[in-house]
Coordinates of C-alpha atoms in Angstrom, one line a residue:
M1324 CA 0.0 0.0 0.0
S1325 CA 1.5 3.3 -1.1
V1326 CA 1.3 6.5 0.9
A1327 CA 1.4 9.9 -0.8
T1328 CA 3.9 12.6 0.2
G1329 CA 1.4 15.4 0.7
R1330 CA 0.4 15.8 -2.9
V1331 CA -2.6 18.1 -3.2
V1332 CA -5.0 17.8 -6.2
A1333 CA -6.9 20.8 -7.3
G1334 CA -5.5 22.9 -4.5
R1335 CA -7.8 21.1 -2.1
Y1336 CA -7.6 17.3 -1.9
E1337 CA -4.5 16.0 -0.1
L1338 CA -3.8 12.4 -1.2
S1339 CA -3.1 10.0 1.6
T1340 CA -3.1 6.3 0.8
L1341 CA -3.4 4.4 -2.5
I1342 CA -6.3 1.9 -2.1
G1343 CA -6.8 0.8 -5.7
Q1344 CA -5.0 0.6 -9.0
G1345 CA -5.8 -0.8 -12.4
G1346 CA -6.2 -0.1 -16.0
M1347 CA -8.7 2.7 -15.4
G1348 CA -6.4 4.6 -13.0
Q1349 CA -5.7 5.0 -9.3
V1350 CA -8.0 5.5 -6.3
W1351 CA -6.6 7.3 -3.2
T1352 CA -8.0 8.1 0.2
A1353 CA -7.6 11.8 0.6
Y1354 CA -8.6 14.8 2.8
D1355 CA -10.7 17.7 1.6
Q1356 CA -8.8 20.5 3.2
R1357 CA -11.6 23.0 2.8
L1358 CA -14.3 20.9 4.6
D1359 CA -11.9 18.8 6.8
R1360 CA -13.4 15.4 5.7
R1361 CA -12.2 12.2 4.2
V1362 CA -12.9 11.6 0.5
A1363 CA -11.8 9.1 -2.2
V1364 CA -10.1 10.5 -5.2
K1365 CA -9.9 8.7 -8.5
L1366 CA -7.1 9.7 -10.9
L1367 CA -6.7 9.0 -14.6
R1368 CA -3.8 9.8 -17.0
P1369 CA -5.2 9.6 -20.6
D1370 CA -1.8 10.5 -22.0
K1371 CA -0.5 7.2 -20.8
V1372 CA -2.7 5.5 -23.4
A1373 CA -1.7 6.0 -27.1
G1374 CA -3.7 7.4 -29.9
Q1375 CA -7.5 7.1 -30.3
E1376 CA -7.8 5.0 -27.1
A1377 CA -6.5 8.0 -25.0
D1378 CA -9.3 10.2 -26.4
E1379 CA -11.8 7.4 -25.7
L1380 CA -10.6 7.1 -22.2
R1381 CA -10.9 10.8 -21.6
R1382 CA -14.5 10.8 -22.9
R1383 CA -15.3 7.8 -20.9
F1384 CA -14.0 9.5 -17.7
V1385 CA -15.9 12.7 -18.4
R1386 CA -19.1 10.6 -19.0
E1387 CA -18.5 8.8 -15.7
C1388 CA -18.4 12.1 -13.8
R1389 CA -21.5 13.4 -15.4
V1390 CA -23.8 10.3 -15.3
T1391 CA -22.7 9.2 -11.9
A1392 CA -23.7 12.6 -10.5
Q1393 CA -27.2 12.2 -12.1
V1394 CA -28.2 9.2 -10.0
D1395 CA -29.5 10.1 -6.6
H1396 CA -29.7 6.9 -4.5
P1397 CA -28.4 6.1 -1.0
G1398 CA -26.9 2.9 -2.3
L1399 CA -24.7 4.6 -4.8
V1400 CA -21.5 6.4 -3.9
T1401 CA -21.9 10.2 -3.9
V1402 CA -19.8 12.3 -6.4
H1403 CA -18.5 15.5 -4.7
D1404 CA -16.3 17.0 -7.4
A1405 CA -14.6 16.4 -10.8
G1406 CA -12.2 18.1 -13.1
S1407 CA -8.8 18.1 -14.7
E1408 CA -5.4 19.2 -13.6
G1409 CA -2.7 19.3 -16.3
E1410 CA -2.9 16.0 -18.2
E1411 CA -4.6 14.3 -15.3
L1412 CA -8.4 13.8 -14.7
Y1413 CA -9.8 13.5 -11.2
L1414 CA -13.1 12.4 -9.6
V1415 CA -13.8 13.1 -5.9
M1416 CA -16.2 10.8 -4.3
Q1417 CA -17.7 10.0 -0.9
Y1418 CA -15.4 7.9 1.3
V1419 CA -17.2 4.8 2.3
D1420 CA -16.4 3.2 5.7
G1421 CA -16.8 -0.5 5.5
A1422 CA -15.6 -3.6 3.7
D1423 CA -15.9 -4.5 0.1
L1424 CA -17.8 -7.7 -0.7
A1425 CA -14.6 -9.6 -1.7
D1426 CA -13.1 -9.0 1.7
H1427 CA -16.4 -9.6 3.4
L1428 CA -16.7 -13.0 1.7
A1429 CA -13.1 -13.9 2.6
E1430 CA -13.9 -13.2 6.3
H1431 CA -17.1 -15.4 6.3
D1432 CA -16.8 -18.9 5.0
P1433 CA -19.4 -20.0 4.1
Y1434 CA -21.2 -16.8 3.5
P1435 CA -24.7 -17.0 5.1
W1436 CA -27.3 -17.4 2.3
Q1437 CA -29.5 -14.9 4.2
W1438 CA -26.8 -12.4 3.7
V1439 CA -26.6 -13.1 0.0
V1440 CA -30.3 -12.4 -0.3
A1441 CA -30.0 -9.2 1.7
V1442 CA -27.0 -8.0 -0.4
A1443 CA -28.7 -8.9 -3.7
A1444 CA -32.0 -7.2 -2.7
Q1445 CA -30.1 -4.0 -1.9
L1446 CA -28.2 -4.2 -5.2
C1447 CA -31.5 -4.6 -7.0
A1448 CA -32.7 -1.3 -5.5
V1449 CA -29.5 0.5 -6.7
L1450 CA -29.6 -1.1 -10.1
S1451 CA -33.3 -0.1 -10.5
A1452 CA -32.3 3.6 -9.9
V1453 CA -29.3 3.3 -12.2
H1454 CA -31.2 1.6 -15.0
A1455 CA -34.0 4.2 -14.8
V1456 CA -31.5 7.0 -16.0
P1457 CA -30.9 4.9 -18.2
I1458 CA -27.3 3.7 -17.3
V1459 CA -25.8 0.3 -17.4
H1460 CA -23.1 -0.2 -14.8
R1461 CA -21.2 -2.8 -16.9
D1462 CA -18.7 -3.7 -14.1
L1463 CA -20.7 -5.0 -11.1
K1464 CA -18.4 -7.2 -9.0
P1465 CA -17.5 -7.7 -5.3
R1466 CA -14.7 -5.1 -5.4
N1467 CA -17.2 -2.5 -6.5
V1468 CA -19.7 -3.2 -3.7
M1469 CA -19.1 -2.0 -0.2
V1470 CA -20.9 -3.2 2.9
K1471 CA -21.0 -0.3 5.4
Q1472 CA -20.9 -0.7 9.2
D1473 CA -24.7 -0.5 9.4
G1474 CA -25.2 -3.3 6.9
T1475 CA -26.3 -1.1 4.0
V1476 CA -24.7 -1.7 0.6
T1477 CA -23.0 1.0 -1.5
V1478 CA -22.1 0.5 -5.2
L1479 CA -18.9 2.1 -6.4
D1480 CA -17.4 3.0 -9.7
L1481 CA -19.7 3.7 -12.6
G1482 CA -16.5 4.3 -14.4
V1483 CA -17.4 1.9 -17.2
A1484 CA -21.1 2.9 -17.2
S1485 CA -22.5 4.7 -20.2
V1486 CA -25.7 6.4 -21.2
M1487 CA -27.7 4.0 -23.3
D1488 CA -27.9 5.8 -26.6
T1489 CA -26.9 5.1 -30.2
D1490 CA -23.2 5.9 -29.8
T1491 CA -22.3 4.2 -26.6
T1492 CA -22.1 0.7 -27.9
R1493 CA -19.0 1.8 -29.8
L1494 CA -17.2 1.8 -26.5
T1495 CA -16.8 -1.9 -26.7
H1496 CA -15.3 -1.7 -30.2
T1497 CA -12.6 0.9 -29.5
G1498 CA -10.3 -1.5 -27.6
S1499 CA -10.8 -4.3 -25.1
P1500 CA -14.3 -4.9 -23.8
I1501 CA -15.2 -2.9 -20.8
G1502 CA -15.6 -4.8 -17.6
S1503 CA -14.2 -7.8 -15.7
P1504 CA -14.1 -11.2 -17.6
A1505 CA -15.2 -13.2 -14.5
Y1506 CA -18.5 -11.2 -14.3
M1507 CA -19.1 -10.4 -17.9
A1508 CA -22.3 -11.4 -19.6
P1509 CA -22.1 -13.2 -22.9
E1510 CA -23.4 -10.3 -25.0
Q1511 CA -20.9 -8.0 -23.3
A1512 CA -18.1 -10.4 -24.0
M1513 CA -19.0 -10.5 -27.7
G1514 CA -19.2 -6.7 -28.0
G1515 CA -22.9 -6.7 -28.5
A1516 CA -25.6 -4.4 -27.2
V1517 CA -25.7 -4.2 -23.5
G1518 CA -28.6 -3.2 -21.3
P1519 CA -30.0 -3.7 -17.8
Y1520 CA -30.0 -7.5 -18.4
T1521 CA -26.2 -7.3 -18.6
D1522 CA -26.0 -6.0 -15.0
L1523 CA -28.5 -8.7 -13.9
Y1524 CA -26.1 -11.4 -15.3
A1525 CA -23.2 -9.8 -13.3
L1526 CA -25.5 -9.9 -10.2
G1527 CA -26.0 -13.6 -10.8
V1528 CA -22.3 -14.2 -11.0
L1529 CA -21.8 -12.2 -7.8
M1530 CA -24.6 -14.2 -6.0
H1531 CA -23.1 -17.5 -7.2
E1532 CA -19.7 -16.4 -5.8
L1533 CA -21.1 -15.4 -2.4
L1534 CA -23.0 -18.7 -2.1
S1535 CA -20.3 -21.1 -3.4
G1536 CA -17.1 -19.2 -2.6
D1537 CA -16.1 -18.9 -6.2
V1538 CA -17.3 -17.4 -9.5
P1539 CA -19.1 -19.9 -11.8
F1540 CA -16.5 -19.7 -14.6
T1541 CA -12.7 -19.6 -14.2
G1542 CA -9.8 -20.1 -16.6
A1543 CA -6.2 -19.5 -17.2
T1544 CA -6.8 -16.6 -19.6
A1545 CA -9.5 -14.0 -20.0
L1546 CA -10.4 -15.5 -23.4
G1547 CA -10.9 -18.9 -21.8
V1548 CA -13.2 -17.4 -19.1
L1549 CA -15.3 -15.6 -21.7
H1550 CA -15.6 -18.8 -23.8
R1551 CA -17.0 -20.6 -20.8
H1552 CA -19.5 -17.7 -20.2
L1553 CA -20.7 -18.2 -23.8
Y1554 CA -20.9 -22.0 -23.9
E1555 CA -20.9 -23.7 -20.5
P1556 CA -23.7 -24.0 -18.0
P1557 CA -23.0 -22.9 -14.4
V1558 CA -23.0 -25.5 -11.6
P1559 CA -26.2 -25.2 -9.5
V1560 CA -25.2 -23.8 -6.1
R1561 CA -27.2 -26.5 -4.2
R1562 CA -24.8 -29.1 -5.3
L1563 CA -22.2 -27.2 -3.4
R1564 CA -24.4 -26.0 -0.5
P1565 CA -27.6 -28.1 -0.1
E1566 CA -29.0 -25.7 2.6
V1567 CA -29.5 -23.0 0.0
P1568 CA -33.2 -22.6 -0.7
E1569 CA -34.4 -24.0 -4.1
A1570 CA -35.9 -20.7 -5.0
L1571 CA -32.6 -18.9 -4.5
E1572 CA -30.8 -21.4 -6.7
S1573 CA -33.4 -21.1 -9.3
L1574 CA -33.1 -17.3 -9.3
V1575 CA -29.3 -17.4 -9.7
L1576 CA -29.6 -19.8 -12.6
R1577 CA -32.2 -17.5 -14.3
L1578 CA -29.8 -14.5 -13.8
L1579 CA -27.0 -16.5 -15.4
A1580 CA -29.0 -17.4 -18.5
K1581 CA -26.9 -17.1 -21.7
D1582 CA -29.9 -15.5 -23.5
P1583 CA -30.8 -12.1 -22.0
Q1584 CA -34.5 -12.8 -22.8
H1585 CA -34.4 -15.8 -20.4
R1586 CA -33.2 -13.6 -17.5
P1587 CA -35.6 -11.7 -15.2
D1588 CA -37.1 -8.7 -16.9
S1589 CA -35.7 -6.1 -14.5
A1590 CA -33.9 -5.5 -11.2
Q1591 CA -37.4 -4.8 -9.9
E1592 CA -38.6 -8.3 -10.8
T1593 CA -35.4 -9.8 -9.3
Y1594 CA -36.1 -8.0 -6.1
E1595 CA -39.7 -9.4 -6.0
Q1596 CA -38.2 -12.9 -6.4
L1597 CA -35.9 -12.2 -3.4
L1598 CA -38.6 -10.6 -1.3
P1599 CA -40.0 -13.9 0.2
L1600 CA -36.5 -15.0 1.2
L1601 CA -35.6 -11.8 3.1
P1602 CA -35.7 -12.0 6.9
A1603 CA -38.8 -11.0 8.8
R1604 CA -38.7 -8.0 11.1
G1605 CA -36.7 -8.7 14.3
M1606 CA -33.8 -7.8 16.4
P1607 CA -30.4 -7.9 14.6
T1608 CA -27.3 -9.4 16.2
G1609 CA -25.7 -5.9 16.7
A1610 CA -22.6 -7.0 14.8
P1611 CA -21.4 -4.5 12.2
L1612 CA -21.4 -5.3 8.4
D1613 CA -24.5 -7.5 8.7
P1614 CA -26.4 -6.9 5.4
T1615 CA -29.7 -8.3 6.9
R1616 CA -29.9 -5.5 9.4
P1617 CA -31.6 -2.9 7.1
F1618 CA -34.4 -5.5 6.6
L1619 CA -34.7 -6.6 10.3
R1620 CA -35.0 -3.0 11.5
P1621 CA -35.6 -0.6 8.6
H1622 CA -34.3 2.9 9.2
A1623 CA -33.2 2.1 12.8
P1624 CA -30.3 4.1 14.1
W1625 CA -26.8 2.6 13.7
P1626 CA -24.6 2.0 15.4
D1627 CA -26.2 1.7 18.8
R1628 CA -23.6 3.9 20.4
A1629 CA -24.6 2.8 23.9
R1630 CA -23.5 -0.7 23.2
T1631 CA -21.2 -0.7 20.2
P1632 CA -17.4 -0.3 20.9
A1633 CA -15.8 2.6 19.2
P1634 CA -13.9 1.8 16.0
Q1635 CA -10.2 1.4 16.6
P1636 CA -7.6 3.4 14.7
Q1637 CA -6.2 1.6 11.7
P1638 CA -2.5 0.7 12.1
A1639 CA 0.0 2.7 10.2
P1640 CA 1.8 1.1 7.2
A1641 CA 4.7 -0.9 8.5
V1642 CA 7.8 1.2 9.1
E1643 CA 11.0 0.3 10.8
K1644 CA 11.3 3.5 12.8
P1645 CA 8.2 5.7 12.9
D1646 CA 8.9 9.4 12.8
V1647 CA 7.0 10.2 16.0
A1648 CA 8.4 13.7 16.4
G1649 CA 7.6 14.4 12.8
A1650 CA 4.1 13.1 13.3
V1651 CA 3.5 15.3 16.3
D1652 CA 4.8 18.4 14.4
E1653 CA 2.5 17.5 11.5
V1654 CA -0.4 17.2 13.9
K1655 CA 0.3 20.6 15.4
R1656 CA 0.4 22.1 11.9
L1657 CA -2.9 20.4 10.9
L1658 CA -4.6 21.5 14.1
G1659 CA -3.4 25.1 13.5
E1660 CA -5.1 24.9 10.1
G1661 CA -8.3 23.5 11.6
R1662 CA -7.8 20.1 9.9
I1663 CA -8.8 18.0 12.9
T1664 CA -10.0 14.9 11.1
Q1665 CA -6.6 14.4 9.4
A1666 CA -4.8 15.0 12.7
V1667 CA -6.9 12.3 14.4
D1668 CA -6.0 9.8 11.7
I1669 CA -2.3 10.5 11.9
L1670 CA -2.2 10.2 15.7
G1671 CA -4.3 7.0 15.7
A1672 CA -2.1 5.5 13.0
I1673 CA 1.3 6.3 14.6
L1674 CA 0.3 5.0 18.0
P1675 CA 0.7 1.3 17.4
A1676 CA 4.1 1.7 15.7
A1677 CA 5.3 4.1 18.4
A1678 CA 4.2 1.6 21.1
A1679 CA 6.1 -1.2 19.4
Q1680 CA 9.2 0.9 19.2
H1681 CA 9.2 2.7 22.5
G1682 CA 7.0 0.6 24.7
E1683 CA 3.4 0.9 25.6
H1684 CA 4.0 2.9 28.8
S1685 CA 6.9 5.0 27.6
P1686 CA 6.7 8.9 27.9
V1687 CA 6.6 9.2 24.1
V1688 CA 3.6 7.0 23.7
R1689 CA 1.8 8.6 26.7
T1690 CA 2.3 12.0 25.2
L1691 CA 0.9 10.7 21.9
R1692 CA -2.1 9.3 23.7
K1693 CA -2.7 12.7 25.4
H1694 CA -2.6 14.4 22.0
Y1695 CA -4.8 11.7 20.6
A1696 CA -7.5 12.0 23.3
A1697 CA -7.5 15.8 23.2
T1698 CA -7.8 15.8 19.4
L1699 CA -10.6 13.3 19.5
M1700 CA -12.5 15.5 22.0
D1701 CA -11.9 18.6 19.7
D1702 CA -13.3 16.6 16.9
G1703 CA -16.4 15.6 18.9
Q1704 CA -15.5 11.9 18.9
Y1705 CA -16.3 11.4 22.5
R1706 CA -16.9 7.7 22.3
R1707 CA -13.4 7.1 21.0
A1708 CA -11.9 9.7 23.4
L1709 CA -13.4 8.1 26.5
P1710 CA -11.3 4.9 26.8
E1711 CA -8.2 6.8 26.0
L1712 CA -8.8 9.3 28.8
R1713 CA -9.7 6.5 31.3
R1714 CA -6.5 4.7 30.4
L1715 CA -4.4 7.8 30.8
A1716 CA -6.1 8.6 34.2
D1717 CA -5.5 5.0 35.5
E1718 CA -1.9 4.9 34.4
R1719 CA -1.1 8.3 36.0
A1720 CA -2.9 7.5 39.2
A1721 CA -1.0 4.2 39.5
E1722 CA 2.2 6.2 39.4
A1723 CA 1.4 9.4 41.2
G1724 CA -1.6 8.6 43.3
Q1725 CA -5.4 9.3 43.0
A1726 CA -5.0 13.0 43.9
D1727 CA -2.5 13.7 41.1
P1728 CA -3.7 16.8 39.2
Q1729 CA -3.0 15.3 35.8
S1730 CA -4.9 12.1 36.6
L1731 CA -7.8 14.2 37.9
R1732 CA -7.8 16.3 34.7
F1733 CA -8.1 13.1 32.6
R1734 CA -11.0 12.0 34.7
F1735 CA -12.7 15.4 34.4
D1736 CA -12.4 15.2 30.6
A1737 CA -13.8 11.6 30.7
A1738 CA -16.8 12.9 32.7
Q1739 CA -17.3 15.6 30.0
C1740 CA -17.3 12.8 27.4
L1741 CA -20.0 11.0 29.4
E1742 CA -22.0 14.1 29.4
Q1743 CA -21.8 14.6 25.7
L1744 CA -22.6 11.0 25.1
G1745 CA -25.9 11.4 26.9
E1746 CA -25.0 9.3 30.0
P1747 CA -25.9 11.7 32.8
A1748 CA -25.9 9.2 35.7
A1749 CA -22.4 8.0 34.9
A1750 CA -21.2 11.6 34.4
L1751 CA -22.8 12.7 37.7
A1752 CA -21.1 9.9 39.6
E1753 CA -17.7 10.8 38.1
Y1754 CA -18.1 14.5 38.9
R1755 CA -19.2 13.8 42.5
A1756 CA -16.1 11.5 42.9
L1757 CA -13.9 14.3 41.6
L1758 CA -15.3 17.2 43.6
P1759 CA -13.6 16.5 47.0
Y1760 CA -10.2 16.6 45.3
Y1761 CA -10.9 20.0 43.8
E1762 CA -12.3 21.4 47.0
N1763 CA -9.4 20.2 49.1
Q1764 CA -6.8 22.9 48.9
Y1765 CA -4.1 20.6 50.2
V1766 CA -4.6 18.2 47.3
A1767 CA -5.5 19.9 44.1
G1768 CA -7.4 22.9 45.4
D1769 CA -8.8 24.7 42.4
P1770 CA -11.9 26.8 43.4
E1771 CA -12.6 27.7 39.8
L1772 CA -12.7 24.1 38.6
A1773 CA -14.5 23.1 41.8
H1774 CA -17.2 25.6 40.9
D1775 CA -17.5 24.3 37.4
V1776 CA -17.9 20.8 38.6
R1777 CA -20.6 21.9 41.0
R1778 CA -22.4 23.7 38.2
R1779 CA -22.2 20.5 36.1
I1780 CA -23.5 18.4 39.0
G1781 CA -26.5 20.8 39.3
H1782 CA -27.3 20.6 35.6
L1783 CA -27.0 16.8 35.6
L1784 CA -29.4 16.5 38.5
L1785 CA -31.8 18.6 36.4
A1786 CA -31.3 16.2 33.5
L1787 CA -32.1 13.3 35.8
G1788 CA -35.2 14.9 37.0
D1789 CA -34.1 15.6 40.6
R1790 CA -35.1 19.3 40.7
P1791 CA -34.9 19.8 44.5
A1792 CA -31.3 18.5 44.7
A1793 CA -30.4 20.5 41.7
H1794 CA -31.9 23.7 43.3
D1795 CA -30.0 23.1 46.5
T1796 CA -26.7 22.4 44.7
L1797 CA -27.0 25.5 42.5
L1798 CA -28.2 27.8 45.3
R1799 CA -25.1 26.9 47.5
L1800 CA -22.9 27.4 44.4
L1801 CA -24.4 30.8 43.8
H1802 CA -23.7 32.0 47.4
D1803 CA -20.1 30.8 47.1
V1804 CA -19.4 32.4 43.7
E1805 CA -21.0 35.7 44.8
R1806 CA -18.9 35.7 47.9
L1807 CA -15.6 35.0 46.1
R1808 CA -16.2 36.8 42.8
G1809 CA -19.1 39.1 43.2
P1810 CA -22.7 39.0 41.8
A1811 CA -21.7 40.2 38.3
H1812 CA -19.4 37.2 37.7
P1813 CA -20.5 35.3 34.5
L1814 CA -20.9 32.0 36.5
A1815 CA -23.1 33.8 39.1
V1816 CA -25.2 35.2 36.3
D1817 CA -25.6 31.8 34.7
V1818 CA -26.5 30.0 37.9
R1819 CA -28.9 32.8 38.9
R1820 CA -30.7 32.5 35.6
T1821 CA -31.1 28.7 36.1
L1822 CA -32.4 29.1 39.6
Q1823 CA -34.9 31.7 38.4
W1824 CA -36.1 29.2 35.8
L1825 CA -36.3 26.4 38.5
G1826 CA -38.3 28.7 40.8
Q1827 CA -40.8 29.3 38.0
V1828 CA -41.1 25.6 37.4
R1829 CA -41.5 24.7 41.1
G1830 CA -44.0 27.5 41.6

């Protein structure tokens, strides 16, 4: 996996990691510097292809940008931007967090047939929207399908799609056929007219692969594979997996019919055939990447952040000696420019390598963790910041004692995370445990922070419905703030306003 050296496309998109490369170009993860978000950037160099084919590639890419942007469907990757820079063409797309179907299949053997039905049904919904434009995808395959954390499916890369008009069939005659041989319909392999039925054949190949673990036709050469698509019947999947329902096997065989007229009439009809096989409403397992979840609980929130562990940072590419100091300097620069998302990723990625080099409890790694937790909080990622802060607090307390100011600060920040995550009871318990330390002048005496903790306790009591306790807590706080700082102090004004509101409610 390649990592870019800070190259910026179009003065805005900073390339990060190469995630795909092929005849159609490269795909990179990148950062949109203007909006501080992750994106995917596809690059093409038409000048690398000689003669007429270069012009065709350029036209094909421009068409991709235009037609992909026409289709508005949640199951299709969103196009953010497109253009050219010098001899290079670029397409900026939504970054999809999940696993592509090829990796998903590799991690689940055998792939549950219920998942196959759920994936195929979602793909039918996307294909219906695509075909209505009308567009033919032409390259539907597992690498072009992502399963997101919530189980929904996103289709990538309409790069070989084309508007179905009189001139587009020439695309297959100006070079090699467009698409991947293992998933290519017979009519596409022969350079004939393609249509929605061509994508339905690819869907059948994809379903066969998910059910059996392999595509229906393989061979030593692309020509050999295409020959088998044209002349050999596929092996029925129930011979390989008897537990697969007969109706599902029958549908796959219909989708793989050599003659387009023998396939289902549309993606809509295919969906109707899948409908009886979809799971009934019920409670999902809670595991990520479960494609049945959208059918078990349609439109339900995901993830259930009260129960789902936070995603862990992805490890950095293997390096012998990570440049920790350089990473920290880079993070400081990014934070100074307001690019928090990118700073979070750099810190999360360098941590495992730094721990391996310096030791998990080394001062270097602890400093990195402090930066990481603080940056996560700045980015509003409280669920991910919380375990880091608790770990830092425990490690510091084990070395310097429970009353150590730094340990208390980590606990205070953790309590703020609990507040932001909508866990008032847990936050209240943490603040109450902290308050004695801040009120004890011989330990960490900090009247200002103690007053802030007391205000938070009062507000959390309100959130929990205990108005009398909240009133008493805030009234005592008001007296102390007025005595120390005067009645015009901002905290006194804020607390007085809350007490007035409480008095109206109680009255």
